[in-house]
Coordinates of C-alpha atoms and ligand atoms in Angstrom, one line a residue:
M229 CA 10.6 2.1 -11.3
Q230 CA 13.5 2.0 -13.8
R231 CA 15.9 1.4 -11.2
Y232 CA 14.0 -1.8 -10.0
L233 CA 13.2 -2.6 -13.8
D234 CA 16.8 -2.6 -15.0
G235 CA 17.1 -4.7 -11.4
I236 CA 15.3 -7.4 -11.5
R237 CA 16.3 -8.1 -15.2
A238 CA 19.8 -8.1 -14.1
E239 CA 19.3 -10.6 -11.8
H240 CA 18.0 -12.8 -14.7
A241 CA 20.5 -12.2 -17.4
G242 CA 22.9 -14.8 -16.3
V243 CA 20.7 -17.8 -17.0
A244 CA 21.7 -19.0 -20.1
D245 CA 19.0 -22.3 -20.1
G246 CA 17.4 -23.6 -23.2
E247 CA 17.5 -23.1 -26.9
L248 CA 17.1 -21.0 -29.6
A249 CA 14.1 -22.6 -31.9
Q250 CA 15.6 -25.1 -34.2
Y251 CA 12.8 -25.8 -36.6
I252 CA 12.5 -22.5 -38.5
P253 CA 16.4 -22.3 -39.5
E254 CA 16.6 -18.4 -39.8
L255 CA 15.6 -18.3 -36.2
A256 CA 18.6 -20.4 -35.1
S257 CA 20.7 -17.7 -36.1
V258 CA 19.6 -15.1 -33.7
D259 CA 21.6 -13.4 -31.1
P260 CA 21.0 -15.7 -28.1
S261 CA 22.2 -12.9 -25.4
G262 CA 19.6 -10.6 -26.4
F263 CA 17.4 -9.6 -23.3
G264 CA 14.7 -6.8 -23.4
L265 CA 11.9 -6.1 -20.8
S266 CA 9.5 -3.2 -21.8
L267 CA 6.4 -2.5 -19.4
S268 CA 3.6 -0.3 -20.4
S269 CA 1.1 1.5 -17.5
A270 CA -2.3 1.6 -18.3
D271 CA -2.1 5.6 -19.3
G272 CA 0.6 4.7 -22.0
F273 CA 3.5 5.5 -19.8
I274 CA 6.6 3.2 -21.1
Y275 CA 9.4 1.5 -19.2
E276 CA 12.3 0.2 -21.2
S277 CA 15.0 -2.0 -19.7
G278 CA 18.0 -3.9 -21.7
D279 CA 17.4 -4.6 -25.6
A280 CA 13.8 -3.3 -25.5
S281 CA 14.7 -2.1 -29.6
V282 CA 16.1 -5.3 -30.5
E283 CA 13.6 -6.5 -33.5
F284 CA 12.7 -10.2 -33.2
T285 CA 9.3 -12.3 -35.2
I286 CA 6.1 -12.1 -33.6
Q287 CA 5.6 -15.7 -34.6
S288 CA 3.1 -17.2 -31.8
I289 CA 1.9 -13.9 -30.1
S290 CA 0.3 -13.2 -33.8
K291 CA -2.2 -15.8 -32.7
P292 CA -4.4 -13.9 -30.0
L293 CA -4.1 -10.7 -32.4
T294 CA -5.8 -12.5 -35.8
Y295 CA -8.1 -14.7 -33.6
A296 CA -9.5 -11.2 -32.1
L297 CA -9.1 -9.6 -35.7
A298 CA -11.6 -12.8 -37.1
L299 CA -14.0 -12.0 -33.9
E300 CA -14.4 -8.5 -35.1
R301 CA -14.9 -9.0 -38.6
I302 CA -16.7 -12.4 -38.5
G303 CA -18.6 -12.3 -35.0
V304 CA -17.9 -15.0 -32.3
A305 CA -20.6 -17.6 -33.7
A306 CA -18.6 -17.8 -36.8
V307 CA -15.4 -18.1 -35.2
D308 CA -16.5 -20.7 -32.5
A309 CA -17.8 -23.0 -35.3
K310 CA -14.6 -23.4 -36.6
I311 CA -12.4 -23.0 -33.2
G312 CA -12.7 -24.4 -30.1
V313 CA -11.7 -22.7 -26.7
E314 CA -10.8 -25.5 -24.5
P315 CA -6.9 -25.6 -23.3
S316 CA -5.4 -28.8 -25.4
G317 CA -2.7 -29.6 -23.0
E318 CA -0.5 -29.8 -26.2
A319 CA 2.7 -28.7 -27.5
F320 CA 1.6 -25.9 -29.8
N321 CA 2.7 -28.0 -33.2
E322 CA 0.5 -31.0 -32.4
I323 CA -1.5 -32.3 -35.7
S324 CA -4.6 -32.6 -34.0
V325 CA -8.3 -31.5 -33.4
D326 CA -11.1 -31.9 -31.2
H327 CA -12.0 -35.5 -31.0
I328 CA -15.8 -35.0 -31.2
T329 CA -16.1 -31.5 -33.2
K330 CA -13.6 -31.8 -35.6
T331 CA -12.2 -28.6 -35.0
P332 CA -8.6 -26.8 -33.6
K333 CA -8.9 -27.5 -29.6
N334 CA -7.9 -23.5 -29.9
P335 CA -6.8 -20.6 -31.5
M336 CA -3.4 -20.4 -29.4
I337 CA -2.1 -23.4 -31.0
N338 CA -1.0 -24.0 -34.6
A339 CA -4.4 -25.4 -36.0
G340 CA -6.2 -22.9 -34.5
A341 CA -4.3 -20.0 -35.3
I342 CA -4.1 -21.7 -39.4
A343 CA -8.0 -21.9 -38.7
A344 CA -8.3 -18.1 -37.7
V345 CA -6.5 -17.2 -40.5
S346 CA -9.0 -18.5 -43.2
L347 CA -11.8 -16.4 -41.3
V348 CA -10.1 -13.2 -41.8
P349 CA -12.0 -11.3 -45.0
G350 CA -9.8 -11.5 -48.3
A351 CA -10.4 -12.1 -51.8
S352 CA -6.6 -13.0 -51.6
P353 CA -3.7 -13.8 -49.6
D354 CA -2.2 -10.7 -49.8
E355 CA -5.4 -8.8 -49.4
R356 CA -5.7 -11.2 -46.1
F357 CA -2.3 -10.2 -45.3
A358 CA -2.8 -6.5 -45.7
L359 CA -5.8 -6.5 -43.1
I360 CA -3.6 -8.4 -40.5
R361 CA -0.4 -6.6 -40.8
D362 CA -2.8 -2.9 -40.7
F363 CA -4.5 -4.3 -37.8
Y364 CA -1.8 -5.4 -35.7
S365 CA -0.1 -2.0 -36.6
A366 CA -3.3 0.0 -35.2
I367 CA -2.9 -2.0 -32.0
V368 CA 0.8 -1.1 -31.7
G369 CA 0.8 2.3 -32.8
H370 CA 3.0 2.1 -35.9
R371 CA 3.5 -0.2 -39.1
L372 CA 5.1 -3.8 -38.2
E373 CA 7.4 -4.7 -40.9
L374 CA 7.6 -8.3 -42.1
D375 CA 11.4 -10.2 -41.9
V376 CA 11.6 -11.7 -45.1
D377 CA 14.1 -14.0 -44.2
V378 CA 12.8 -15.6 -41.1
Y379 CA 9.4 -15.5 -43.5
A380 CA 10.9 -17.7 -46.5
S381 CA 13.0 -19.9 -43.9
E382 CA 9.6 -21.0 -41.8
K383 CA 8.0 -21.4 -45.6
A384 CA 10.5 -23.5 -46.9
A385 CA 10.6 -25.8 -43.7
G386 CA 7.4 -25.8 -42.8
S387 CA 6.1 -29.2 -43.4
R388 CA 4.4 -29.6 -40.4
N389 CA 2.1 -26.8 -40.4
R390 CA 1.3 -27.9 -43.9
A391 CA 0.4 -31.1 -42.5
I392 CA -2.0 -29.2 -40.2
G393 CA -3.1 -27.1 -43.2
Y394 CA -3.9 -30.2 -44.9
M395 CA -5.7 -32.0 -42.3
L396 CA -8.3 -28.8 -41.7
Q397 CA -9.2 -28.8 -45.2
S398 CA -9.9 -32.3 -45.2
L399 CA -12.3 -31.9 -42.1
G400 CA -14.0 -28.9 -43.6
V401 CA -12.4 -26.4 -41.2
L402 CA -10.3 -24.6 -43.9
A403 CA -12.9 -23.8 -46.9
D404 CA -9.5 -22.0 -48.7
D405 CA -6.5 -23.8 -50.3
P406 CA -4.3 -24.4 -47.3
D407 CA -1.2 -23.1 -49.3
D408 CA -2.5 -19.6 -49.4
V409 CA -3.7 -19.6 -45.9
L410 CA -0.3 -21.1 -44.8
D411 CA 1.4 -18.3 -47.1
V412 CA -0.7 -15.7 -44.3
Y413 CA 0.1 -17.4 -41.3
F414 CA 4.2 -17.6 -42.0
R415 CA 3.9 -13.8 -43.1
Q416 CA 2.3 -13.1 -39.9
C417 CA 4.7 -14.7 -37.8
A418 CA 7.4 -13.1 -39.8
L419 CA 6.2 -9.6 -38.4
R420 CA 9.2 -7.7 -36.6
V421 CA 7.9 -6.2 -32.9
T422 CA 10.3 -5.1 -30.3
S423 CA 10.0 -5.7 -26.2
T424 CA 7.9 -2.4 -26.5
D425 CA 5.9 -3.2 -29.3
L426 CA 4.6 -6.4 -26.9
A427 CA 4.3 -3.9 -24.3
K428 CA 1.7 -1.6 -25.8
I429 CA -0.2 -5.0 -27.2
G430 CA -0.4 -6.1 -23.7
A431 CA -1.4 -2.6 -22.7
T432 CA -4.2 -2.2 -25.4
L433 CA -5.9 -5.5 -24.0
A434 CA -5.3 -4.5 -20.2
R435 CA -7.5 -1.6 -21.5
G436 CA -10.1 -3.4 -23.2
G437 CA -9.1 -2.3 -26.9
V438 CA -7.9 1.6 -26.3
N439 CA -4.0 1.9 -26.9
P440 CA -3.2 4.1 -24.4
Q441 CA -0.7 6.1 -26.5
T442 CA -3.0 6.7 -29.4
G443 CA -6.1 6.9 -27.8
R444 CA -7.9 4.3 -30.6
R445 CA -9.8 2.0 -30.0
V446 CA -9.0 -0.9 -32.0
L447 CA -10.9 -3.9 -30.8
S448 CA -14.0 -4.0 -28.9
A449 CA -14.1 -4.8 -25.2
A450 CA -16.1 -8.0 -25.7
V451 CA -13.3 -9.2 -28.5
V452 CA -10.7 -8.4 -25.3
R453 CA -12.3 -10.2 -23.0
R454 CA -12.6 -13.5 -25.0
T455 CA -9.1 -13.0 -26.2
L456 CA -7.8 -12.5 -22.8
S457 CA -9.9 -15.9 -21.6
V458 CA -8.2 -18.2 -24.2
M459 CA -4.6 -16.6 -23.3
V460 CA -5.2 -17.4 -19.8
T461 CA -6.0 -20.9 -20.6
C462 CA -4.2 -21.8 -23.8
G463 CA -1.8 -19.0 -24.3
M464 CA 1.5 -20.3 -22.9
Y465 CA 0.4 -24.0 -24.3
D466 CA 1.3 -26.8 -22.3
A467 CA 2.3 -24.8 -19.5
A468 CA -0.5 -22.6 -19.5
G469 CA -1.7 -24.4 -15.6
D470 CA 2.2 -23.5 -14.2
W471 CA 2.0 -20.0 -15.7
V472 CA -1.6 -19.3 -14.2
S473 CA -0.6 -20.6 -10.9
A474 CA 2.9 -19.0 -10.8
V475 CA 2.1 -15.4 -12.9
G476 CA -1.1 -15.3 -13.2
M477 CA -1.7 -12.9 -16.2
P478 CA -3.0 -13.5 -19.7
A479 CA -0.3 -14.3 -21.6
K480 CA 1.3 -15.2 -24.9
S481 CA 4.6 -16.3 -25.9
G482 CA 6.1 -16.9 -29.3
V483 CA 9.3 -19.0 -30.7
G484 CA 11.5 -15.7 -31.7
G485 CA 11.5 -15.2 -28.0
G486 CA 9.1 -12.7 -27.0
I487 CA 5.9 -12.8 -24.3
V488 CA 3.2 -10.3 -23.9
A489 CA 2.1 -10.6 -20.7
V490 CA -1.5 -8.4 -19.2
L491 CA -2.9 -7.4 -16.5
P492 CA -6.1 -6.1 -17.4
G493 CA -7.1 -2.3 -16.4
Q494 CA -2.9 -2.2 -15.2
L495 CA -0.7 -2.8 -17.6
G496 CA 0.9 -4.5 -20.5
I497 CA 4.4 -6.1 -20.6
G498 CA 6.9 -7.6 -23.1
V499 CA 10.1 -9.3 -22.7
Y500 CA 12.4 -10.8 -25.4
S501 CA 15.0 -13.4 -24.9
P502 CA 15.2 -15.9 -27.0
R503 CA 16.6 -19.1 -25.7
L504 CA 13.2 -21.5 -25.4
D505 CA 12.2 -24.2 -23.0
D506 CA 10.7 -27.4 -24.1
K507 CA 7.5 -26.1 -24.7
G508 CA 8.6 -23.2 -26.6
N509 CA 8.5 -20.6 -24.4
S510 CA 11.3 -18.2 -23.6
V511 CA 13.3 -19.4 -20.2
R512 CA 14.0 -16.1 -19.3
G513 CA 10.9 -14.5 -20.2
V514 CA 9.2 -16.9 -18.0
L515 CA 11.5 -16.5 -14.8
L516 CA 11.2 -12.7 -15.2
C517 CA 7.8 -12.6 -15.6
R518 CA 7.2 -14.9 -12.4
S519 CA 9.4 -12.9 -10.1
L520 CA 7.8 -9.4 -11.7
S521 CA 4.2 -11.1 -10.4
E522 CA 5.4 -12.1 -7.1
Q523 CA 7.4 -8.9 -6.2
L524 CA 4.6 -6.3 -7.4
G525 CA 1.6 -8.4 -6.4
L526 CA 0.5 -9.2 -10.4
H527 CA -1.4 -11.9 -10.0
F528 CA -5.0 -11.0 -11.4
L529 CA -6.5 -13.5 -8.9
T530 CA -4.9 -11.3 -5.8
V531 CA -7.9 -10.8 -3.9
A532 CA -7.0 -7.2 -3.7
R533 CA -9.4 -4.5 -1.8
D534 CA -12.2 -5.9 0.0
S535 CA -15.6 -4.3 -0.9
R536 CA -15.8 -2.3 2.2
S537 CA -13.6 0.2 0.5
T538 CA -16.5 1.1 -1.6
L539 CA -18.2 2.9 1.3
R540 CA -16.0 5.9 2.0
A541 CA -18.3 7.3 5.2
V542 CA -21.5 6.9 6.7
H543 CA -23.2 10.1 8.6
E544 CA -26.1 11.1 10.6
P545 CA -26.3 15.2 9.8
S546 CA -29.5 15.4 11.6
R547 CA -31.7 12.6 13.6
G548 CA -33.1 10.5 10.8
I549 CA -31.1 11.3 8.3
R550 CA -28.2 9.4 7.0
V551 CA -25.6 10.0 4.5
Y552 CA -23.9 7.3 2.5
E553 CA -20.9 8.0 0.7
T554 CA -19.3 6.3 -1.8
H555 CA -16.3 6.0 -3.7
G556 CA -13.8 4.1 -6.2
D557 CA -15.3 1.9 -8.3
L558 CA -19.1 0.5 -8.0
L559 CA -19.4 -3.0 -9.3
F560 CA -22.0 -5.4 -8.3
S561 CA -20.6 -6.5 -4.9
G562 CA -19.6 -2.8 -3.8
A563 CA -23.3 -1.8 -4.6
E564 CA -24.6 -4.9 -2.9
Q565 CA -22.7 -4.0 0.1
V566 CA -24.3 -0.6 0.1
L567 CA -27.7 -2.2 0.0
R568 CA -27.2 -4.5 2.6
V569 CA -26.2 -1.9 4.7
A570 CA -28.4 0.7 4.2
D571 CA -31.4 -2.0 5.1
R572 CA -29.4 -2.9 8.5
D573 CA -29.3 0.2 9.5
R574 CA -32.9 1.3 8.8
D575 CA -34.7 1.1 12.0
D576 CA -32.3 4.4 12.8
F577 CA -33.1 6.6 9.4
E578 CA -36.1 8.1 7.5
V579 CA -34.4 9.5 5.1
A580 CA -31.3 8.2 3.4
I581 CA -29.2 9.8 1.6
L582 CA -26.8 7.8 -1.8
D583 CA -24.0 9.9 -2.3
V584 CA -21.9 8.4 -5.7
S585 CA -20.5 11.9 -6.4
R586 CA -16.7 10.5 -5.5
V587 CA -17.5 7.3 -7.8
D588 CA -15.3 6.9 -10.9
D589 CA -17.2 4.3 -12.7
I590 CA -20.0 2.2 -12.0
D591 CA -21.4 -0.6 -14.2
D592 CA -24.4 -1.5 -15.1
A593 CA -25.5 -4.5 -12.3
A594 CA -24.1 -1.7 -9.8
R595 CA -26.2 0.8 -11.7
A596 CA -29.8 -1.6 -11.3
L597 CA -29.3 -2.3 -7.8
L598 CA -28.8 1.2 -6.5
S599 CA -31.6 2.6 -8.7
G600 CA -33.9 -0.1 -6.9
M601 CA -32.9 1.4 -3.7
S602 CA -35.3 4.2 -4.0
S603 CA -38.2 2.2 -4.4
A604 CA -37.9 -0.4 -1.6
L605 CA -37.2 2.4 0.7
R606 CA -40.6 4.1 -0.3
S607 CA -42.3 0.6 0.5
A608 CA -41.1 0.8 3.4
G609 CA -42.1 4.2 4.4
K610 CA -38.9 5.8 3.8
V611 CA -37.1 8.1 1.6
G612 CA -34.3 7.6 -0.9
Y613 CA -32.2 10.9 -2.4
L614 CA -29.2 10.4 -4.4
V615 CA -26.8 13.0 -5.1
D616 CA -25.3 12.2 -8.1
P617 CA -23.8 15.3 -9.9
D618 CA -22.8 13.6 -12.8
G619 CA -26.1 11.7 -13.4
I620 CA -23.5 8.5 -13.3
V621 CA -26.9 6.5 -12.0
I622 CA -29.2 8.4 -13.3
R623 CA -28.2 8.5 -17.0
S624 CA -29.8 5.5 -17.5
E625 CA -32.6 6.0 -14.4
P626 CA -34.1 9.4 -15.6
D627 CA -37.3 8.0 -12.9
L628 CA -35.1 9.5 -10.1
Q629 CA -35.0 12.4 -11.2
A630 CA -37.2 13.6 -8.8
V631 CA -34.8 12.5 -6.4
C632 CA -31.5 13.4 -7.4
F633 CA -29.7 16.4 -6.0
H634 CA -26.2 18.1 -7.0
T635 CA -24.8 18.4 -3.4
V636 CA -24.9 16.6 0.1
D637 CA -25.9 19.9 1.2
A638 CA -29.4 20.3 -1.3
A639 CA -30.0 16.7 -0.2
V640 CA -30.0 17.4 3.5
D641 CA -32.1 20.1 3.2
E642 CA -34.9 18.6 1.6
A643 CA -34.4 15.4 3.9
R644 CA -35.1 18.4 6.8
S645 CA -38.2 19.3 5.1
W646 CA -39.4 16.4 4.5
L647 CA -39.3 15.2 7.7
D648 CA -40.5 18.6 9.3
R649 CA -43.4 18.1 6.9
N650 CA -43.6 14.0 8.0
R651 CA -43.5 14.9 11.7
R652 CA -41.9 11.0 12.5
V653 CA -38.9 12.1 14.1
S654 CA -38.4 15.5 15.3
P655 CA -35.1 17.4 14.0
H656 CA -32.5 18.6 16.4
Ligands
LIG720 N1 5.4 -19.7 -36.7 C1 5.7 -20.4 -35.5 C2 4.9 -22.1 -35.7 O1 4.3 -22.3 -36.6 C3 4.9 -19.9 -34.6 C4 5.5 -21.1 -33.5 C5 5.2 -20.6 -31.8 O2 5.4 -19.0 -31.8 N2 5.3 -21.0 -30.9 O3 5.4 -23.3 -35.9

């Protein structure tokens, strides 16, 4: 893996296209050759290649984080009242709002990000910034430092963002003084990170809000889902469509040269290379993510395993008894398939035994479907038993206790005596 990452980074190292961000004077003076790649697995193992410990400012990669913080603190309805979730198709610093709602189109462009800052609770700019910094630091797993030079530089040259702030105030989107809100926004953008920090942010989102290294839950699963959704549609600004087609991972870029990409359930990627394309995305960062996605099959719409893999085996220990062994993650489509197969077979058995002892995870939809299986069988004059030693199904379905067993053998024994008693078929 290390050799592979070093190799793929080296393949793109020669690309010198793109320009440093010029509109923040301090950013124009960074070393343009910096190139770091970090990858965190969902269980928190970190790979690093190249300049993975070089610090740069987080810039717009702060946007999904502050949006998530606002969602966590004031709830989705209050946030939705002020910020939309539609891709804008415009540049990140466009001075615009949605024509109808008169609110920013989404939280990934500056207008929406500035509005998101104003939704974070805090009696003063310092208090608000402290909350934001502590939150980012908890996601990354260590305290993030402010780059005071970049902060001062952007603040001095921030007319465009001020224009956005005042426009939002005039429309009633910002309740607070725009300069106070912008001050916090400039500070959050000037927090220093490494590509490894970005990989950790990515992995935390990939894990549904749990930092895999600290084990700490820093975000709720529902907030992560919303945040990743807007990253998919708006994270790469007006290049979002290209990005989703070619790379296929929720992502966010910043004009500091960073990109974070998330493969839900699997990994987080952080890249740093400060030369930007005309949309403000890192040139080498985009190319590298594209190659990683193609070569490692990371596109999130890759249709991987078909749901047949849910049914591990079907066997018949005695005539009239069928055992359906399931494994892996049991979600709606897998459970539906188990039921369909059992239904198709139902003339061939009297007792169906559903073995979920090898299932890693199950969701509510699958649980509901499977727990209905036993009553459906009963109404067809048959019997359904469940082998559920860890209680993953019966935990929420105590009615099934009577038909639940710890082992397949115990269920088969019970099935045989049921058949004896009912004498519909004679056992071997
Ligand atoms: N601080 C930058 C700005 O407001 C962030 C923009 C970006 O990273 N795309 O212009």
